[in-house]
């Protein structure tokens, strides 16, 4: 069994109004050093596979087809073998 | 002319669209459950607004994999008309039947209000009774209507005259103040290159009868019927 930890983020250059709102919240809390906040999604997907190559190809296909929208989002993931 | 109104779990403008097609236009109209695989009996398929699948993951992201959407892709290739309103527009974007994507409104608020739209292209089945530059007053109701497309995509849209409606002020001027959601170039509705698929965030079914306070949205419905009448004359 494998666990994929998947991060989906807005593509560079795509405006992130949520991130901007959170940034101004942080600024008002005194975190003046914050220059940017980008908000994304985190997903954990547990899959059965025999090799890391197999699970990697599978998760990539999941991201391309459904989990991320390539028009506005990028994705990356980390794979862990689990019991 | 036969209308099919596609119903997903979470659709909530299906009854309004049914009413517009059935009662305002007086045409045979059926609801279509999203599991249906054969939609060949319809001339126009309407994907209504709402929150299909609770907007989980992204608006329209799950709905696009339904059997009805596969059928809609097939029927659109055969030249049938497809009208996606609000969540219907989002589903068309997710399915790739229209280019681009929807982001959260730039101010993060849900906006439910009347808006002015400038008709940008009257050479479509959905706008043929209008004039370019005509201003329509039609309500919007969404939190994710901030249309996004990259520079190349935008140039393509313009080259093929695919922008159908843009948000404007009462006089028809395209201004930053008249943009309710941050949409690129104030885009409110686009068509595919062939022109038989229209996606729009504003709700023409909510402005199709005097009792609703405004009849400007009727132009879209009546244009559809006119187009169909012309090709079957």
Coordinates of C-alpha atoms in Angstrom, one line a residue:
Chain A
X1 CA 0.0 0.0 0.0
X2 CA 1.1 3.5 -0.8
X3 CA 0.0 6.9 0.4
X4 CA 0.3 9.8 -2.0
X5 CA 0.4 13.2 -0.4
X6 CA -0.7 15.5 -3.1
X7 CA -0.4 19.3 -3.2
X8 CA -2.4 21.3 -5.7
X9 CA -1.6 25.0 -6.0
X10 CA -2.6 27.8 -8.2
X11 CA -0.2 28.3 -11.1
X12 CA 2.3 31.1 -10.9
X13 CA 0.8 34.3 -12.2
X14 CA -2.8 33.3 -11.3
X15 CA -4.2 35.7 -8.8
X16 CA -5.0 34.2 -5.4
X17 CA -7.5 36.4 -3.6
X18 CA -7.8 34.0 -0.6
X19 CA -4.0 34.2 -0.2
X20 CA -4.1 38.0 -0.4
X21 CA -6.8 38.1 2.3
X22 CA -4.8 35.8 4.6
X23 CA -1.7 37.8 3.9
X24 CA -3.4 41.1 5.1
X25 CA -4.7 39.1 8.1
X26 CA -1.1 38.1 9.0
X27 CA 0.1 41.6 8.4
X28 CA -2.5 43.0 10.8
X29 CA -1.3 40.5 13.4
X30 CA 2.1 42.0 13.2
X31 CA 3.8 39.5 10.9
X32 CA 5.2 42.3 8.8
X33 CA 7.8 40.1 7.2
X34 CA 5.2 38.2 5.2
X35 CA 5.6 39.1 1.6
X36 CA 3.2 36.6 0.0
X37 CA 0.7 33.9 0.8
X38 CA -0.6 31.3 -1.7
X39 CA -3.4 28.9 -0.7
X40 CA -3.7 25.4 -2.2
X41 CA -5.2 22.0 -1.5
X42 CA -3.7 19.0 0.2
X43 CA -5.0 15.5 -0.4
X44 CA -4.0 12.1 0.8
X45 CA -4.8 9.2 -1.5
X46 CA -4.1 5.6 -0.4
X47 CA -3.6 3.1 -3.3
X48 CA -2.7 -0.5 -3.9
X49 CA 0.3 -0.9 -6.2
X50 CA 3.3 -3.2 -6.6
X51 CA 6.0 -0.7 -7.3
X52 CA 6.7 3.0 -6.9
X53 CA 6.7 3.5 -10.6
X54 CA 3.3 2.1 -10.9
X55 CA 1.9 4.2 -8.1
X56 CA 3.6 7.3 -9.4
X57 CA 2.1 6.9 -12.9
X58 CA -1.3 6.3 -11.3
X59 CA -1.2 9.4 -9.1
X60 CA 0.0 11.5 -12.0
X61 CA -2.9 10.3 -14.1
X62 CA -5.3 11.1 -11.2
X63 CA -3.9 14.6 -11.0
X64 CA -4.1 15.2 -14.7
X65 CA -7.6 13.9 -15.1
X66 CA -9.4 15.1 -11.9
X67 CA -7.4 16.3 -8.9
X68 CA -5.9 19.4 -10.5
X69 CA -7.2 21.7 -13.3
X70 CA -4.1 22.3 -15.5
X71 CA -5.6 25.6 -16.8
X72 CA -5.1 27.2 -13.5
X73 CA -3.3 24.7 -11.1
X74 CA 0.0 22.9 -10.7
X75 CA 0.5 19.8 -8.6
X76 CA 3.2 17.8 -7.0
X77 CA 3.2 14.8 -4.7
X78 CA 5.2 12.7 -2.3
X79 CA 4.8 8.9 -2.1
X80 CA 5.1 6.9 1.1
X81 CA 4.9 3.1 1.5
X82 CA 2.4 2.3 4.3
X83 CA 1.3 -0.9 6.1
Chain B
X1 CA -37.8 22.3 -30.9
X2 CA -37.0 19.9 -28.0
X3 CA -35.2 21.0 -24.9
X4 CA -33.5 18.8 -22.3
X5 CA -32.7 20.2 -18.9
X6 CA -29.8 18.2 -17.3
X7 CA -30.2 17.6 -13.6
X8 CA -27.3 16.7 -11.3
X9 CA -27.4 16.1 -7.6
X10 CA -27.1 19.7 -6.4
X11 CA -28.6 21.5 -9.5
X12 CA -31.0 24.2 -8.3
X13 CA -31.9 26.3 -11.4
X14 CA -33.3 23.3 -13.3
X15 CA -36.9 24.2 -12.6
X16 CA -36.4 27.8 -13.7
X17 CA -34.8 26.6 -17.0
X18 CA -37.5 24.1 -17.5
X19 CA -40.1 26.9 -17.0
X20 CA -38.3 29.2 -19.5
X21 CA -38.2 26.5 -22.2
X22 CA -41.6 24.9 -21.6
X23 CA -43.7 27.9 -20.6
X24 CA -42.0 31.0 -21.9
X25 CA -41.0 29.5 -25.2
X26 CA -43.8 26.9 -25.3
X27 CA -41.5 24.1 -26.5
X28 CA -41.5 20.4 -25.5
X29 CA -39.1 20.1 -22.6
X30 CA -37.9 17.2 -20.4
X31 CA -35.7 16.9 -17.4
X32 CA -32.7 14.6 -18.0
X33 CA -31.1 12.8 -15.0
X34 CA -27.3 13.0 -15.2
X35 CA -27.1 9.2 -15.6
X36 CA -28.7 9.3 -19.0
X37 CA -26.5 8.1 -21.8
X38 CA -28.6 8.9 -24.9
X39 CA -29.6 12.5 -25.4
X40 CA -30.0 12.3 -29.2
X41 CA -33.7 13.1 -29.0
X42 CA -33.0 16.8 -28.0
X43 CA -32.2 19.8 -30.1
X44 CA -31.0 21.9 -27.2
X45 CA -29.4 20.8 -23.9
X46 CA -29.4 23.1 -21.0
X47 CA -26.9 22.6 -18.1
X48 CA -28.5 24.7 -15.3
X49 CA -27.0 26.5 -12.4
X50 CA -26.6 25.2 -8.9
X51 CA -23.9 23.3 -6.9
X52 CA -23.5 20.0 -8.7
X53 CA -21.9 17.5 -6.3
X54 CA -21.7 20.2 -3.7
X55 CA -18.9 22.0 -5.7
X56 CA -16.5 19.4 -4.2
X57 CA -12.9 19.7 -5.3
X58 CA -13.7 22.4 -7.9
X59 CA -17.0 23.7 -9.3
X60 CA -18.1 21.3 -12.0
X61 CA -15.1 19.0 -11.6
X62 CA -17.1 15.9 -10.7
X63 CA -20.1 16.6 -12.8
X64 CA -18.0 16.5 -16.0
X65 CA -17.6 12.8 -15.7
X66 CA -21.3 12.0 -15.7
X67 CA -22.8 9.9 -18.5
X68 CA -24.9 12.9 -19.5
X69 CA -21.8 15.0 -20.1
X70 CA -20.4 12.4 -22.4
X71 CA -23.6 12.4 -24.3
X72 CA -23.6 16.2 -24.4
X73 CA -20.1 16.2 -25.9
X74 CA -21.4 13.8 -28.6
X75 CA -24.5 15.8 -29.4
X76 CA -22.5 19.0 -29.5
X77 CA -20.2 17.4 -32.1
X78 CA -23.4 16.7 -34.2
X79 CA -24.2 20.4 -34.0
X80 CA -26.9 20.3 -31.3
X81 CA -27.1 23.4 -29.1
X82 CA -25.7 23.4 -25.5
X83 CA -26.4 26.2 -23.1
X84 CA -24.5 26.1 -19.8
X85 CA -25.6 28.7 -17.2
X86 CA -23.5 29.5 -14.1
X87 CA -22.6 26.1 -12.7
X88 CA -23.4 24.8 -16.2
X89 CA -20.8 27.1 -17.5
X90 CA -18.3 25.8 -14.9
X91 CA -19.1 22.2 -15.9
X92 CA -18.5 23.1 -19.6
X93 CA -15.1 24.6 -18.7
X94 CA -14.1 21.6 -16.6
X95 CA -15.1 19.2 -19.3
X96 CA -13.0 21.1 -21.9
X97 CA -16.0 21.8 -24.1
X98 CA -15.2 25.5 -23.6
X99 CA -11.7 26.9 -22.9
X100 CA -10.5 28.5 -19.7
X101 CA -11.3 28.0 -16.0
X102 CA -13.2 29.6 -13.1
X103 CA -11.4 31.1 -10.1
X104 CA -13.0 32.4 -6.9
X105 CA -14.4 35.9 -7.2
X106 CA -11.6 38.3 -6.6
X107 CA -13.3 39.8 -3.6
X108 CA -14.1 36.3 -2.2
X109 CA -17.8 37.2 -1.8
X110 CA -20.9 35.4 -3.3
X111 CA -22.6 38.0 -5.5
X112 CA -26.3 37.8 -6.2
X113 CA -27.5 40.9 -8.0
X114 CA -28.6 42.3 -11.4
X115 CA -25.8 43.1 -13.8
X116 CA -25.4 44.8 -17.1
X117 CA -24.0 42.8 -20.0
X118 CA -22.8 44.0 -23.4
X119 CA -23.7 41.7 -26.2
X120 CA -20.4 41.2 -28.1
X121 CA -21.4 38.7 -30.8
X122 CA -24.8 38.4 -32.4
X123 CA -23.8 35.8 -34.9
X124 CA -24.5 32.9 -32.6
X125 CA -27.6 30.7 -32.2
X126 CA -28.1 32.2 -28.7
X127 CA -27.8 35.9 -29.5
X128 CA -29.0 36.3 -33.1
X129 CA -32.0 38.5 -32.2
X130 CA -29.7 41.0 -30.5
X131 CA -27.4 43.8 -31.7
X132 CA -23.7 44.0 -31.0
X133 CA -23.3 46.6 -28.2
X134 CA -26.8 46.1 -26.9
X135 CA -26.9 46.2 -23.1
X136 CA -28.9 43.5 -21.3
X137 CA -29.8 43.5 -17.6
X138 CA -29.5 39.9 -16.2
X139 CA -28.9 38.7 -12.7
X140 CA -25.8 36.9 -11.5
X141 CA -25.5 34.6 -8.5
X142 CA -22.1 33.0 -7.9
X143 CA -18.9 32.9 -5.9
X144 CA -16.7 31.4 -8.6
X145 CA -17.3 33.4 -11.7
X146 CA -13.8 34.9 -12.1
X147 CA -13.1 33.7 -15.6
X148 CA -9.5 32.9 -16.3
X149 CA -7.6 32.0 -19.5
X150 CA -4.0 32.5 -20.4
X151 CA -2.9 35.1 -22.9
X152 CA -2.7 32.8 -25.9
X153 CA -6.2 31.4 -25.0
X154 CA -7.6 34.9 -24.8
X155 CA -6.1 35.8 -28.2
X156 CA -7.7 32.7 -29.6
X157 CA -11.1 33.6 -28.1
X158 CA -10.9 37.0 -29.7
X159 CA -9.6 35.8 -33.1
X160 CA -12.6 33.5 -33.4
X161 CA -15.1 35.9 -32.0
X162 CA -16.0 33.6 -29.1
X163 CA -16.8 36.3 -26.4
X164 CA -20.6 36.5 -26.3
X165 CA -21.1 38.8 -23.3
X166 CA -19.0 41.1 -21.2
X167 CA -20.0 42.9 -17.9
X168 CA -20.5 46.6 -18.5
X169 CA -22.1 49.6 -16.9
X170 CA -25.6 50.9 -17.8
X171 CA -24.3 52.7 -20.8
X172 CA -22.4 49.7 -22.2
X173 CA -19.0 50.8 -21.1
X174 CA -16.6 48.0 -20.1
X175 CA -15.1 49.3 -16.9
X176 CA -13.3 47.8 -13.9
X177 CA -16.2 48.9 -11.7
X178 CA -18.8 47.0 -13.7
X179 CA -16.8 43.8 -13.3
X180 CA -18.5 41.8 -10.5
X181 CA -15.9 39.1 -10.0
X182 CA -12.5 39.9 -11.5
X183 CA -13.1 38.1 -14.8
X184 CA -10.4 38.6 -17.4
X185 CA -11.6 41.5 -19.7
X186 CA -15.0 41.5 -18.0
X187 CA -15.9 38.2 -19.7
X188 CA -19.4 37.0 -18.7
X189 CA -20.0 34.4 -21.5
X190 CA -18.2 32.6 -24.3
X191 CA -19.0 30.2 -27.0
X192 CA -16.9 27.4 -28.6
X193 CA -15.4 28.1 -31.9
X194 CA -18.3 26.5 -33.8
X195 CA -20.7 28.6 -31.9
X196 CA -23.1 25.9 -30.8
X197 CA -22.1 25.8 -27.2
X198 CA -22.6 28.9 -24.9
X199 CA -21.5 29.2 -21.3
X200 CA -22.5 32.2 -19.3
X201 CA -22.4 33.1 -15.6
X202 CA -25.5 35.4 -15.6
X203 CA -28.9 33.7 -15.5
X204 CA -31.1 34.4 -18.5
X205 CA -33.9 32.2 -17.1
X206 CA -34.2 34.6 -14.2
X207 CA -35.0 37.5 -16.5
X208 CA -37.3 36.0 -19.0
X209 CA -40.7 37.3 -17.8
X210 CA -42.1 40.6 -16.7
X211 CA -43.2 39.1 -13.4
X212 CA -39.5 38.5 -12.6
X213 CA -38.8 42.2 -13.0
X214 CA -36.9 42.1 -16.2
X215 CA -37.3 40.4 -19.6
X216 CA -33.8 41.0 -21.1
X217 CA -32.8 37.4 -20.6
X218 CA -35.6 36.2 -22.9
X219 CA -33.4 37.3 -25.8
X220 CA -31.2 34.2 -25.3
X221 CA -34.2 31.8 -25.3
X222 CA -36.0 33.4 -28.2
X223 CA -32.8 33.6 -30.2
X224 CA -32.4 29.8 -29.8
X225 CA -35.9 29.2 -31.1
X226 CA -35.4 31.6 -34.0
X227 CA -32.1 29.9 -35.0
X228 CA -33.8 26.5 -34.9
X229 CA -36.8 27.8 -36.9
X230 CA -34.5 29.3 -39.5
X231 CA -32.5 26.1 -40.1
X232 CA -35.7 24.0 -40.3
X233 CA -37.6 26.5 -42.5

